[in-house]
Short mmCIF file of C-alpha atoms and ligand atoms in Angstrom, two decimals:
data_model
loop_
_atom_site.label_atom_id
_atom_site.label_comp_id
_atom_site.label_asym_id
_atom_site.label_seq_id
_atom_site.Cartn_x
_atom_site.Cartn_y
_atom_site.Cartn_z
CA MET A 1 142.25 51.95 105.54
CA ILE A 2 144.03 54.95 104.00
CA ARG A 3 145.92 54.25 100.77
CA PRO A 4 148.70 56.47 99.32
CA VAL A 5 147.52 59.18 96.93
CA ASN A 6 150.78 60.80 95.79
CA GLY A 7 153.39 59.81 93.22
CA SER A 8 151.11 58.86 90.33
CA GLY A 9 153.31 60.92 88.01
CA MET A 10 150.43 63.19 87.15
CA LYS A 11 150.56 66.92 87.99
CA ARG A 12 147.87 67.84 90.49
CA MET A 13 146.30 71.23 91.11
CA ALA A 14 143.93 72.38 93.86
CA LEU A 15 141.29 74.85 92.66
CA LEU A 16 139.77 77.14 95.30
CA ASN A 17 136.97 78.79 93.38
CA ASP A 18 133.20 78.94 93.07
CA LEU A 19 131.02 76.50 91.18
CA SER A 20 128.63 78.62 89.13
CA CYS A 21 126.42 75.83 87.83
CA PHE A 22 125.14 77.74 84.79
CA GLY A 23 127.10 80.46 83.03
CA LYS A 24 130.60 79.11 82.31
CA CYS A 25 133.10 80.53 84.75
CA SER A 26 135.32 79.44 87.62
CA LEU A 27 135.36 75.69 88.32
CA SER A 28 133.00 74.89 85.43
CA VAL A 29 135.68 75.98 82.97
CA ALA A 30 138.86 75.41 85.01
CA MET A 31 138.27 71.69 85.47
CA PRO A 32 137.70 70.67 81.84
CA ILE A 33 140.44 72.96 80.52
CA LEU A 34 143.07 71.77 83.02
CA SER A 35 142.05 68.16 82.40
CA SER A 36 142.65 68.75 78.71
CA TYR A 37 146.24 69.72 79.68
CA GLY A 38 146.63 66.38 81.48
CA VAL A 39 146.44 67.96 84.93
CA GLU A 40 144.55 66.22 87.75
CA THR A 41 142.20 68.81 89.27
CA VAL A 42 141.03 68.87 92.88
CA PRO A 43 138.21 71.40 93.31
CA LEU A 44 137.50 73.05 96.64
CA PRO A 45 134.30 75.04 95.99
CA THR A 46 134.14 78.33 97.89
CA ALA A 47 130.47 78.76 97.00
CA ILE A 48 127.88 77.06 94.84
CA LEU A 49 125.73 79.36 92.73
CA SER A 50 122.79 78.77 90.42
CA THR A 51 124.47 81.08 87.85
CA HIS A 52 127.34 83.55 87.91
CA THR A 53 126.55 86.99 89.29
CA ALA A 54 126.39 88.97 86.03
CA ASP A 55 123.34 90.94 84.91
CA GLY A 56 120.96 88.92 82.78
CA PHE A 57 120.09 86.04 85.11
CA GLY A 58 117.88 87.90 87.60
CA SER A 59 118.58 87.03 91.25
CA TYR A 60 120.96 84.13 91.67
CA VAL A 61 121.00 81.57 94.49
CA MET A 62 124.30 81.22 96.34
CA ARG A 63 125.36 78.77 99.05
CA ASP A 64 128.46 79.54 101.10
CA MET A 65 130.86 76.60 101.51
CA THR A 66 133.18 77.91 104.25
CA ASP A 67 132.42 75.09 106.73
CA GLU A 68 132.74 72.43 104.04
CA MET A 69 136.04 73.90 102.82
CA LYS A 70 137.54 73.59 106.29
CA ALA A 71 136.21 70.05 106.76
CA PHE A 72 137.39 68.89 103.31
CA ALA A 73 140.87 70.37 103.87
CA ALA A 74 141.08 68.60 107.24
CA HIS A 75 140.36 65.29 105.50
CA TRP A 76 142.96 66.05 102.79
CA ARG A 77 145.53 66.72 105.53
CA GLN A 78 144.90 63.20 106.86
CA LEU A 79 145.42 61.84 103.36
CA GLN A 80 148.62 63.95 103.06
CA ILE A 81 147.63 65.04 99.56
CA LYS A 82 150.40 66.94 97.78
CA PHE A 83 149.70 69.62 95.16
CA ASP A 84 151.98 70.77 92.34
CA GLY A 85 149.81 73.85 91.95
CA ILE A 86 147.17 75.80 93.84
CA CYS A 87 144.94 78.21 91.94
CA MET A 88 142.52 80.54 93.74
CA GLY A 89 139.77 82.76 92.36
CA PHE A 90 136.38 83.80 93.70
CA PHE A 91 135.93 83.85 97.47
CA GLY A 92 132.56 84.32 99.16
CA SER A 93 133.88 86.08 102.26
CA VAL A 94 136.88 87.59 104.01
CA GLU A 95 136.91 84.58 106.37
CA GLN A 96 137.46 82.30 103.38
CA MET A 97 140.51 84.31 102.36
CA HIS A 98 141.97 83.92 105.85
CA PHE A 99 141.33 80.18 105.49
CA ALA A 100 143.08 80.29 102.09
CA LYS A 101 146.26 81.47 103.84
CA ASP A 102 146.03 78.43 106.18
CA PHE A 103 145.47 76.21 103.15
CA LEU A 104 148.68 77.52 101.58
CA ARG A 105 150.58 77.00 104.83
CA ASP A 106 149.41 73.37 104.97
CA PHE A 107 149.52 72.37 101.30
CA ALA A 108 151.96 74.58 99.37
CA GLY A 109 155.39 72.97 99.28
CA GLU A 110 158.54 74.63 97.99
CA ASP A 111 157.83 73.66 94.38
CA THR A 112 154.10 74.37 94.39
CA ILE A 113 152.97 77.00 91.86
CA VAL A 114 150.57 79.40 93.63
CA VAL A 115 148.28 81.41 91.37
CA VAL A 116 145.73 83.99 92.57
CA ASP A 117 143.14 85.25 90.09
CA PRO A 118 141.87 88.20 92.15
CA VAL A 119 138.18 88.16 91.15
CA LEU A 120 137.02 91.62 92.22
CA GLY A 121 135.17 93.36 89.41
CA ASP A 122 134.92 94.28 85.74
CA ASN A 123 134.12 97.24 83.51
CA GLY A 124 135.67 99.66 85.97
CA ALA A 125 133.51 98.59 88.93
CA LEU A 126 133.71 96.28 91.92
CA TYR A 127 131.20 93.37 91.73
CA GLY A 128 128.15 94.22 93.88
CA CYS A 129 128.73 91.32 96.28
CA PHE A 130 132.15 92.65 97.44
CA THR A 131 133.27 95.28 99.96
CA GLU A 132 136.44 97.33 100.50
CA GLU A 133 137.39 94.92 103.32
CA TYR A 134 137.23 92.11 100.78
CA VAL A 135 139.55 94.01 98.42
CA GLN A 136 142.05 94.50 101.24
CA ALA A 137 141.98 90.78 102.12
CA MET A 138 142.54 89.91 98.44
CA ARG A 139 145.54 92.28 98.35
CA THR A 140 147.05 90.39 101.28
CA LEU A 141 146.35 87.01 99.68
CA CYS A 142 148.05 88.15 96.46
CA GLU A 143 151.27 88.60 98.43
CA SER A 144 151.44 84.79 98.80
CA ALA A 145 151.21 84.11 95.06
CA GLN A 146 153.97 83.69 92.49
CA LEU A 147 151.47 84.76 89.86
CA ILE A 148 148.41 87.02 89.97
CA THR A 149 146.08 87.55 87.03
CA PRO A 150 143.98 90.70 87.49
CA ASN A 151 141.63 91.60 84.64
CA ARG A 152 141.49 94.88 82.70
CA THR A 153 139.62 96.74 85.43
CA GLU A 154 142.16 95.68 88.03
CA ALA A 155 145.18 96.20 85.85
CA ALA A 156 144.17 98.90 83.35
CA LEU A 157 146.95 101.26 84.33
CA LEU A 158 149.58 98.53 84.19
CA ALA A 159 148.47 97.16 80.82
CA GLY A 160 147.72 100.55 79.24
CA CYS A 161 145.07 99.06 76.93
CA GLY A 162 142.83 100.94 74.47
CA GLU A 163 141.40 99.05 71.50
CA GLU A 164 143.15 95.92 72.67
CA ILE A 165 143.19 93.46 75.56
CA GLY A 166 146.56 93.14 77.24
CA TYR A 167 147.78 89.92 78.83
CA CYS A 168 150.72 90.87 80.99
CA ALA A 169 153.01 89.28 83.55
CA ARG A 170 155.76 90.37 85.86
CA LEU A 171 157.98 87.56 87.08
CA ASN A 172 161.39 87.77 88.71
CA GLY A 173 161.71 91.40 87.64
CA GLN A 174 160.85 90.64 83.99
CA TYR A 175 157.78 92.33 82.48
CA MET A 176 156.02 91.07 79.39
CA GLU A 177 152.78 91.89 77.61
CA ILE A 178 150.79 90.49 74.70
CA PHE A 179 147.90 92.30 73.02
CA LYS A 180 144.85 90.79 71.33
CA PRO A 181 141.86 92.55 69.72
CA CYS A 182 139.16 93.76 72.12
CA LEU A 183 135.64 92.84 70.96
CA PRO A 184 132.64 95.03 71.87
CA GLN A 185 131.21 92.29 74.09
CA THR A 186 131.44 91.46 77.79
CA LEU A 187 132.00 87.74 78.23
CA HIS A 188 131.98 86.57 81.82
CA GLY A 189 134.47 83.87 82.73
CA THR A 190 137.07 84.99 80.17
CA GLY A 191 139.57 85.46 82.99
CA ASP A 192 138.83 81.93 84.20
CA VAL A 193 139.51 80.49 80.74
CA PHE A 194 142.79 82.44 80.51
CA VAL A 195 143.99 81.47 84.00
CA SER A 196 143.10 77.80 83.46
CA ALA A 197 145.05 77.69 80.21
CA LEU A 198 147.99 79.52 81.85
CA CYS A 199 148.00 77.04 84.74
CA GLY A 200 147.82 74.16 82.26
CA GLU A 201 150.83 75.50 80.32
CA LEU A 202 152.87 76.10 83.50
CA MET A 203 151.98 72.69 84.95
CA ASN A 204 153.25 71.15 81.72
CA GLY A 205 156.65 72.70 82.37
CA LYS A 206 156.61 75.73 80.07
CA GLY A 207 158.46 78.86 81.19
CA MET A 208 156.42 81.99 81.83
CA PRO A 209 157.02 83.83 78.53
CA GLN A 210 155.90 80.90 76.35
CA ALA A 211 153.11 79.91 78.77
CA LEU A 212 151.70 83.46 78.70
CA LYS A 213 151.91 83.62 74.91
CA ASP A 214 150.18 80.26 74.40
CA ALA A 215 147.50 80.90 77.06
CA ALA A 216 146.72 84.30 75.50
CA GLU A 217 146.42 82.56 72.11
CA PHE A 218 144.11 79.91 73.61
CA CYS A 219 141.91 82.52 75.28
CA ASP A 220 141.75 84.76 72.21
CA ASP A 221 140.76 81.75 70.11
CA CYS A 222 137.90 81.01 72.54
CA VAL A 223 136.79 84.68 72.31
CA GLN A 224 136.80 84.57 68.48
CA LYS A 225 134.89 81.29 68.42
CA THR A 226 132.31 82.69 70.86
CA ALA A 227 131.86 85.80 68.70
CA LYS A 228 131.06 83.53 65.74
CA ARG A 229 128.19 82.04 67.74
CA GLY A 230 126.63 85.51 68.02
CA GLU A 231 124.14 86.91 70.51
CA SER A 232 122.73 83.60 71.77
CA HIS A 233 125.97 82.81 73.58
CA TRP A 234 126.07 86.06 75.60
CA TYR A 235 126.60 84.47 79.03
CA GLY A 236 130.14 83.05 78.80
CA LEU A 237 132.88 81.74 76.55
CA ALA A 238 132.25 78.85 74.14
CA PHE A 239 135.52 77.23 75.22
CA GLU A 240 134.11 73.79 74.33
CA ASP A 241 134.51 74.63 70.63
CA LYS A 242 138.24 75.05 71.26
CA LEU A 243 138.56 71.81 73.27
CA LYS A 244 136.64 69.93 70.58
CA GLU A 245 139.01 71.28 67.93
CA GLY A 246 141.91 69.84 69.98
CA ARG A 247 140.35 66.41 69.48
CA GLY A 248 140.34 66.96 65.72
CA LEU A 249 136.51 67.10 65.56
O1 PXL B 301 134.65 84.94 86.17
C1 PXL B 301 134.58 85.67 87.31
C2 PXL B 301 133.45 85.23 88.21
C3 PXL B 301 133.66 84.20 89.08
N1 PXL B 301 132.69 83.77 89.92
C4 PXL B 301 131.48 84.35 89.90
C5 PXL B 301 131.19 85.40 89.04
C6 PXL B 301 132.21 85.86 88.16
C7 PXL B 301 131.94 86.95 87.24
O2 PXL B 301 130.87 87.45 87.11
O3 PXL B 301 129.98 85.96 89.05
C8 PXL B 301 130.40 83.83 90.82
#
């Protein structure tokens, strides 16, 4: 028997992203952060990795989930699951990005917020696992989004940053930017923390200017708290400290 799954009154967001089991990025941070905003999360893992792909972990193990993604989405179609938001990040292949377009066709209604975090590279370079064909497919996917969140490498010219990190948005012809201090540290998954907070703010009904401001504040707070933990927390953002603070602990 199939029971109804819509209309609970809770905002629901599909998350097409990887599950990097150790290292704090992608689904590992998006799910707890969005839950803390009262958003029901529905992960669709694009790949499962032992760690994220940054230097420092040696060679990582990665399992592609393309077949599972298609099968899971087919089941969700039977259940007629509706999403208020769809957020996409790391894809393991060009084929997965073609599938992502089908997913949007099937699951994005008129009021669905579509966010693409175009995970491509950092520090001025493309991640080693990606090709130019991948970049082109990501460009095409970005055309389907209301909001894209490239990082400094992808948006350096637009943001014009120097000693600072710029969070910027262009929406309905309006451009806005917010700057926070840039620390001399590379923290993987920072973009994932920022995008998750931004999705959480938007799903709670905030308009873009306030949502961007509050998400930038949230992300910067996580960066500052991580810096306080020093060298031992080199592999990602200590976002848990921020969530714990929200509980008054
Ligand atoms: O946070 C970006 C990201 C997402 N997914 C994987 C990564 C990275 C950054 O290194 O390796 C697997």
